[in-house]
mmCIF file of C-alpha atoms in Angstrom:
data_model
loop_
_atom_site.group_PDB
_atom_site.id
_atom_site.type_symbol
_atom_site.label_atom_id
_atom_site.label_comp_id
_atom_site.label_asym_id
_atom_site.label_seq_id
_atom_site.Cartn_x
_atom_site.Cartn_y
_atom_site.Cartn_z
ATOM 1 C CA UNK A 1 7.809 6.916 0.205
ATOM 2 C CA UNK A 2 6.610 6.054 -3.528
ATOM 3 C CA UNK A 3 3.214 6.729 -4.471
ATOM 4 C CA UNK A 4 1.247 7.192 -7.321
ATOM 5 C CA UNK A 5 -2.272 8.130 -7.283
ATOM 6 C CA UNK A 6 -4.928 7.934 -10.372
ATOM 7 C CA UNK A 7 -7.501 9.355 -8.645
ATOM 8 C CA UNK A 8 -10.285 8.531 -11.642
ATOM 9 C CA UNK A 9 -11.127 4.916 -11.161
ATOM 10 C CA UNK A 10 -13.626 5.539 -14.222
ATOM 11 C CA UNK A 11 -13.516 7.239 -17.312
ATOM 12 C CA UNK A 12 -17.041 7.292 -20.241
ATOM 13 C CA UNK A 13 -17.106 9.056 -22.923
ATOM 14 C CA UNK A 14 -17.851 9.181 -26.646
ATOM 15 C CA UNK A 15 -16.118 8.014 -29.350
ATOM 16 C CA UNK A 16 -13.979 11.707 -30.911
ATOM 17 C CA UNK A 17 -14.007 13.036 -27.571
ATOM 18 C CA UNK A 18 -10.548 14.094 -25.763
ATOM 19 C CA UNK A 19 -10.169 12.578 -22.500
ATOM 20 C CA UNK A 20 -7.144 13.298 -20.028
ATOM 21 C CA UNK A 21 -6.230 10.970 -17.838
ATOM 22 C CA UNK A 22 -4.492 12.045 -14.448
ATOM 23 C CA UNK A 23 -1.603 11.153 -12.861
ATOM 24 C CA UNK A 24 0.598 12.542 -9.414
ATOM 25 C CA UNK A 25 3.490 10.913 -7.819
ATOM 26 C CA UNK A 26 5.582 11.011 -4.942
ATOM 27 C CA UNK A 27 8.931 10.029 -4.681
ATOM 28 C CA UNK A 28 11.887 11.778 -2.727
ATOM 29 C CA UNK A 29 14.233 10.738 -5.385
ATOM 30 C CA UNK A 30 16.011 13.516 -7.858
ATOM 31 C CA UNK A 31 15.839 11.259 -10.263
ATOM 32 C CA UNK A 32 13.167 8.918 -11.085
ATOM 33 C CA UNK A 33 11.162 7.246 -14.612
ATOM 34 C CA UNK A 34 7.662 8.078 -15.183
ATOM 35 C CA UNK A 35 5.701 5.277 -17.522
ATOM 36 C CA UNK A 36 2.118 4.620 -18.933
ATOM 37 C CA UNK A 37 0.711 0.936 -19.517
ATOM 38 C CA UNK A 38 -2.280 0.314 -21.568
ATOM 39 C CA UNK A 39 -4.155 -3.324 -20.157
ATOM 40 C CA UNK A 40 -6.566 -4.262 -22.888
ATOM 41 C CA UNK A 41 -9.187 -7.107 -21.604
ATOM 42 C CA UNK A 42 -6.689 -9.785 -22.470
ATOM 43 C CA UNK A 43 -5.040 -8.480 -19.248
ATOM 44 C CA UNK A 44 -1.024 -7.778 -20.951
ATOM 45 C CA UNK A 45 -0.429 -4.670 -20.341
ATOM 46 C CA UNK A 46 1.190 -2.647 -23.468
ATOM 47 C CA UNK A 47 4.065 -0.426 -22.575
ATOM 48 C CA UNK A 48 3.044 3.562 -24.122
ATOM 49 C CA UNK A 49 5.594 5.835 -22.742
ATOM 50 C CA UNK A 50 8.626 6.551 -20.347
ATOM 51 C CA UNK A 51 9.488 9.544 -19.163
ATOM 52 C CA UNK A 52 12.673 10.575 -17.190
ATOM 53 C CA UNK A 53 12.850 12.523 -14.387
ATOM 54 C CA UNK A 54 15.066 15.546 -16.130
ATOM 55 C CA UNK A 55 12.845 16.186 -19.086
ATOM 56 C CA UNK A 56 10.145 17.700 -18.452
ATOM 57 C CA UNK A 57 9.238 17.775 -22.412
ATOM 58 C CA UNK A 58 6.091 17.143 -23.396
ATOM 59 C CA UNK A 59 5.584 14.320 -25.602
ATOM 60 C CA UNK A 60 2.841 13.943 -28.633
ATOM 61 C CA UNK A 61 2.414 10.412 -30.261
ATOM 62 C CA UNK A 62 -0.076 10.372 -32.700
ATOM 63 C CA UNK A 63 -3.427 10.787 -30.716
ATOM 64 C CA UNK A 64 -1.445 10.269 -27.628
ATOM 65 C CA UNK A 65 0.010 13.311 -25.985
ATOM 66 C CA UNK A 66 1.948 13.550 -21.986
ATOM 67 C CA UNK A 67 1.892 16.099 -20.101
ATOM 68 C CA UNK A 68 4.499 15.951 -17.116
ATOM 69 C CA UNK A 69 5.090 19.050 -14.571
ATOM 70 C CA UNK A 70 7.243 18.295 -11.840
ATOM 71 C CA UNK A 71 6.223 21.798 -10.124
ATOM 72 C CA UNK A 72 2.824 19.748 -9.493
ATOM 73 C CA UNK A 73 4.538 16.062 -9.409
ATOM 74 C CA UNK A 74 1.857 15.405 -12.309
ATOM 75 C CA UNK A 75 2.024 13.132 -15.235
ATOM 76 C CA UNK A 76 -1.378 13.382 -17.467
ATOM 77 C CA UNK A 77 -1.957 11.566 -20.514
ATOM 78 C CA UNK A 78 -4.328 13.127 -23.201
ATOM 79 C CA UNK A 79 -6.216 11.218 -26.129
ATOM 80 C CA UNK A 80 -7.544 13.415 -28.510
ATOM 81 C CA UNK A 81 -10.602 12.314 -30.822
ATOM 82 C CA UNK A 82 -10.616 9.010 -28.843
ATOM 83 C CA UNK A 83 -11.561 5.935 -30.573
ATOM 84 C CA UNK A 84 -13.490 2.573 -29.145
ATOM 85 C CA UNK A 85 -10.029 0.936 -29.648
ATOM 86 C CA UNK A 86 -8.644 2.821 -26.582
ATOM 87 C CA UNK A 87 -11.219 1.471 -24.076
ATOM 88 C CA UNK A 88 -9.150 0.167 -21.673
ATOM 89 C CA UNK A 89 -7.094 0.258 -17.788
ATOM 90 C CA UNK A 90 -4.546 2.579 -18.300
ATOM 91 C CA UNK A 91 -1.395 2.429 -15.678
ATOM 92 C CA UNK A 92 0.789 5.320 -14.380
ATOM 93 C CA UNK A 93 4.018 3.737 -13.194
ATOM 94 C CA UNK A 94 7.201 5.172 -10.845
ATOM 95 C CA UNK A 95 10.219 3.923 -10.395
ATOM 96 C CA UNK A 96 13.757 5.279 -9.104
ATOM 97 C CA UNK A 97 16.793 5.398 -10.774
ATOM 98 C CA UNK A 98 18.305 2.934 -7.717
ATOM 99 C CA UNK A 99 15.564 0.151 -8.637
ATOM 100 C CA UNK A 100 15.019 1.083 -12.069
ATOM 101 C CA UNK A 101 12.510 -1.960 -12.545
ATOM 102 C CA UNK A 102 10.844 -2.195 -9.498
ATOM 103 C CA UNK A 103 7.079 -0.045 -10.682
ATOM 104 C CA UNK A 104 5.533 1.368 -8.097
ATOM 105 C CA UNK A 105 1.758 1.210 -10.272
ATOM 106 C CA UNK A 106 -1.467 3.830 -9.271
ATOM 107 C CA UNK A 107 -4.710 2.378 -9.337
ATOM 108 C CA UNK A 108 -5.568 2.595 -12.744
ATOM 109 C CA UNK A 109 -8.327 4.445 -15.049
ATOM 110 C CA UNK A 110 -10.651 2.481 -17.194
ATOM 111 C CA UNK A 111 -11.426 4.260 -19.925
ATOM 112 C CA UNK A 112 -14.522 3.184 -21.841
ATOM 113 C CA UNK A 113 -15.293 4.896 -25.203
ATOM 114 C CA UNK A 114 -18.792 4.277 -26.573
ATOM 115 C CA UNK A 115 -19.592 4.430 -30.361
ATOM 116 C CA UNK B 1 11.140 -11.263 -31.787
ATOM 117 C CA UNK B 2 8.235 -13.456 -29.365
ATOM 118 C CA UNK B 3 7.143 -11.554 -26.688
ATOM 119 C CA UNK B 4 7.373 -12.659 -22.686
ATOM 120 C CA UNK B 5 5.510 -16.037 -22.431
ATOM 121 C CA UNK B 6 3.578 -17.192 -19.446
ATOM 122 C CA UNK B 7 2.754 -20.750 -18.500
ATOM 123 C CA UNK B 8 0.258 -21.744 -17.532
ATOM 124 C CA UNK B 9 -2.340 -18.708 -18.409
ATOM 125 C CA UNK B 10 -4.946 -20.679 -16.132
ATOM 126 C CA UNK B 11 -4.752 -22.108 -13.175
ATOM 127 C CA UNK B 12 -7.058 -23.556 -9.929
ATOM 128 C CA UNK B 13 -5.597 -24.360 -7.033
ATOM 129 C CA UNK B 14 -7.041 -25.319 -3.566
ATOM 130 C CA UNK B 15 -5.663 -24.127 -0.227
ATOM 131 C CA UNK B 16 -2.500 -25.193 1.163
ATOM 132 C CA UNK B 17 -1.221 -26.206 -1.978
ATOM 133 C CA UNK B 18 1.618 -24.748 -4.147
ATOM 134 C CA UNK B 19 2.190 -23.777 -7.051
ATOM 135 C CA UNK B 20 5.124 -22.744 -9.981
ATOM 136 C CA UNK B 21 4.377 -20.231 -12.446
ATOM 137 C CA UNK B 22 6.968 -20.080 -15.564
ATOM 138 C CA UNK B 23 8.069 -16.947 -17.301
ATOM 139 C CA UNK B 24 10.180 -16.807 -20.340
ATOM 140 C CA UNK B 25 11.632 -13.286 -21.565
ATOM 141 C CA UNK B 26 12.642 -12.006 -24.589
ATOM 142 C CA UNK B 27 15.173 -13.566 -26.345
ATOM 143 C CA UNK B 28 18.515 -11.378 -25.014
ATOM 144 C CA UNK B 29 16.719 -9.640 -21.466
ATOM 145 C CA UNK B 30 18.346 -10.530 -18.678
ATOM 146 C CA UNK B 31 16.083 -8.793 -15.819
ATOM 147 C CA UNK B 32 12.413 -10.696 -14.868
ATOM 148 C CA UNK B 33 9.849 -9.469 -12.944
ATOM 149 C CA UNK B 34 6.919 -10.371 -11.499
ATOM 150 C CA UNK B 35 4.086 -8.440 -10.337
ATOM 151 C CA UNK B 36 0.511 -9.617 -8.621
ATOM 152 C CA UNK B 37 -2.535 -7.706 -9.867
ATOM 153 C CA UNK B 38 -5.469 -8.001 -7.507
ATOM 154 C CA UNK B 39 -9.017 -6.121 -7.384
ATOM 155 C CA UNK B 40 -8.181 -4.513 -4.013
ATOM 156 C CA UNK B 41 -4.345 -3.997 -3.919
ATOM 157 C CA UNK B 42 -4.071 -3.655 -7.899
ATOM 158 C CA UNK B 43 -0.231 -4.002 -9.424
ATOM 159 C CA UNK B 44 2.453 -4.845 -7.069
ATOM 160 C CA UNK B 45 5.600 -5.886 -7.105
ATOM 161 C CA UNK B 46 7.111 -9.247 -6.110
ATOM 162 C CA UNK B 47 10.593 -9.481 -7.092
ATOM 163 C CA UNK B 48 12.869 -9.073 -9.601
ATOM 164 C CA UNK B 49 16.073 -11.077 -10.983
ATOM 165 C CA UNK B 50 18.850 -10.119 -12.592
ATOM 166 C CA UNK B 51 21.855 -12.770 -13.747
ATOM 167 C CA UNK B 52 20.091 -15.362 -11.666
ATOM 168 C CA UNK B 53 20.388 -13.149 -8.859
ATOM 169 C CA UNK B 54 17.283 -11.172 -6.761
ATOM 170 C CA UNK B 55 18.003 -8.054 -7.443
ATOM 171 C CA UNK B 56 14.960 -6.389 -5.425
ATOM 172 C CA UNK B 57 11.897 -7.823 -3.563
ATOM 173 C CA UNK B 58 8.695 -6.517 -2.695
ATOM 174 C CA UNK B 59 6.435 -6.698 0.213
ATOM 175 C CA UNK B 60 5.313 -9.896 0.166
ATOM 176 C CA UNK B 61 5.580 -13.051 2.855
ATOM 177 C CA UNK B 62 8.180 -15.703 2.400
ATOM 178 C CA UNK B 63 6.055 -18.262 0.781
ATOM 179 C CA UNK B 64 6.653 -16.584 -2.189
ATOM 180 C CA UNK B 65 9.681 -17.666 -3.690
ATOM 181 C CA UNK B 66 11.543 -17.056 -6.984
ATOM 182 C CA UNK B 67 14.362 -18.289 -8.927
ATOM 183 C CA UNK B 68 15.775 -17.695 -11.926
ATOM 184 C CA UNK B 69 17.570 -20.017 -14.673
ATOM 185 C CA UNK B 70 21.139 -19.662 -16.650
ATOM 186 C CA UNK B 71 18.712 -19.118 -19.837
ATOM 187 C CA UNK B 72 16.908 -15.971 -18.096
ATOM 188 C CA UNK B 73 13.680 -18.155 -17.612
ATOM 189 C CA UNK B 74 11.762 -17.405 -14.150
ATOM 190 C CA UNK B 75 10.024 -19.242 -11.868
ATOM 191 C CA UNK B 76 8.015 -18.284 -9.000
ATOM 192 C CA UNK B 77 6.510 -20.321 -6.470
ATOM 193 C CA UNK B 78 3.718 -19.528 -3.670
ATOM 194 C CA UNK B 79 3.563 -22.135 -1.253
ATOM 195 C CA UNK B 80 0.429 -22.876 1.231
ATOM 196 C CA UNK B 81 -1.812 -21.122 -0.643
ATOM 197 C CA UNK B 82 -4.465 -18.763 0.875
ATOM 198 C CA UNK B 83 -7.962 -17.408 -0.969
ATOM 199 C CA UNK B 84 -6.060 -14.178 -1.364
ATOM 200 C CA UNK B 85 -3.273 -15.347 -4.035
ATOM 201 C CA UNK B 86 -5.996 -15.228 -6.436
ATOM 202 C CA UNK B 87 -4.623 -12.675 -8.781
ATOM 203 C CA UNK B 88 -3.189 -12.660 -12.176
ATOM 204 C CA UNK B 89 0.870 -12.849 -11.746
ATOM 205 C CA UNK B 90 2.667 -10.490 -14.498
ATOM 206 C CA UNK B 91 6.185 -11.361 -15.591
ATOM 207 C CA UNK B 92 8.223 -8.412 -17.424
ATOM 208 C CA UNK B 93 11.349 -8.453 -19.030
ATOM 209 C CA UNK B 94 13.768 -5.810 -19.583
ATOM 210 C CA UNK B 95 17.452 -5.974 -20.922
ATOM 211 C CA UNK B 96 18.438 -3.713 -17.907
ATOM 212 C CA UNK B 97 21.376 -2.260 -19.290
ATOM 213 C CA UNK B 98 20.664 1.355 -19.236
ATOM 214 C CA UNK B 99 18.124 2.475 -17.113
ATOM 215 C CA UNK B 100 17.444 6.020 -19.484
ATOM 216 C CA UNK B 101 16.631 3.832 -21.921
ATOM 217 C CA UNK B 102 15.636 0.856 -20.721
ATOM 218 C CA UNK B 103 11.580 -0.119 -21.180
ATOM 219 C CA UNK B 104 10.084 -3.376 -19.476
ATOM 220 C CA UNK B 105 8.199 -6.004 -21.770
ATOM 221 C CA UNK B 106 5.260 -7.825 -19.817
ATOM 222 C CA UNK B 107 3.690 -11.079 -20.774
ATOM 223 C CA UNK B 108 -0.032 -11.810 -20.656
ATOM 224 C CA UNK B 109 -0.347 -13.236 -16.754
ATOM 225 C CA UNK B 110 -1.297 -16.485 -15.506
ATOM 226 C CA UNK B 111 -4.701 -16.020 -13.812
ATOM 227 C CA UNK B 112 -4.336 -18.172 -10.254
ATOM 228 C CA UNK B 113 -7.821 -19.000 -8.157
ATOM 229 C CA UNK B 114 -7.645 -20.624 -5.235
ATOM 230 C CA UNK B 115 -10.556 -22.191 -3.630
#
């Protein structure tokens, strides 16, 4: 079965701070897409990053940086020096290279980042 | 480009009754889907429609319905109407025409209550 699990439902901290938010999956595919959503308060969420199953390169973006191990079926997002800007739900995502648009979502982080 | 576009963003409902929900993609994507955000379940996914055709379906009783048009505008429709539709409904759009590369577009929601 699919699952994702974002086991931090809630996330403070201070404005310049890194902050990593976690991510593990489960899927018995080989091959599978990994994403992160941002959902500001206006509630669309804001596509940040897709990852496929056979590159296991880490990605930097800015502040943004991913971290993906499939040894630990993890997928961690980092902010470094985080900014008010980024207070927000952020979304891990699964899907399978079968039903490439069918997201299996975790629970979402909110991340709140107080000046 | 515009983005996906919901209509209505708001909407109150009582139960029993139905409703439509309309989602336009981007100009040129041919996949919609739609996803129900709640408080307790979070993001899940309804169904999904490629070249007017479901392509996948989620978990969800048969009074919710879908259809999608020539132009690659969606409907969905939830019929007899129970407190626990209250959600926002997410559309996304993707091109779907390689999945590596592909990246799904979501529009703002339209935020259903139903007394």
């Amino acid at each position: 079965a699919q699952k994702v699990t974002q086991a931090q439902t809630e996330i403070s901290v201070v404005e310049k701070e890194d902050v990593t938010l976690d991510c593990v999956y489960e899927t018995r595919d080989t091959t599978y897409y990994l994403f992160w959503y941002k959902q500001p308060p206006s509630g669309e969420l804001v596509f940040l990053i897709r990852r496929n199953s056979f590159d296991e390169q880490n990605e930097i973006s800015g502040r943004y940086s991913w971290n993906f191990q499939k040894s630990t079926s993890s997928f961690n997002f980092t902010i470094t020096a985080s900014q008010v800007v980024d207070s927000a739900v952020y979304f891990c995502a699964l899907s399978e290279a079968v039903n490439f648009n069918k997201f299996y979502f975790g629970s979402g982080t909110k991340l709140n980042v107080k000046p | 480009k515009a983005g996906v576009t919901q209509t209505p963003r708001y909407l109150i409902k009582t139960r029993g009754q139905q409703v439509t929900l309309s989602c336009s993609p981007i100009s040129g994507h041919r996949s919609v889907s739609w996803y129900q955000q709640t408080p307790g379940q979070g993001l899940q996914f309804l169904f999904e429609y490629f070249s007017e055709t479901q392509r996948n379906k989620g978990n969800f009783p048969g009074r919710f319905s879908g259809r999608q048009f020539s132009n690659s505008r969606s409907e969905m429709n939830v019929s007899t109407l129970e407190l626990g539709d209250s959600a926002l409904y997410l559309c996304a759009s993707s091109l779907s025409r390689d999945r590596g590369l592909d990246e799904q577009f979501f529009g703002p929601g339209t935020r259903l209550t139903v007394l």
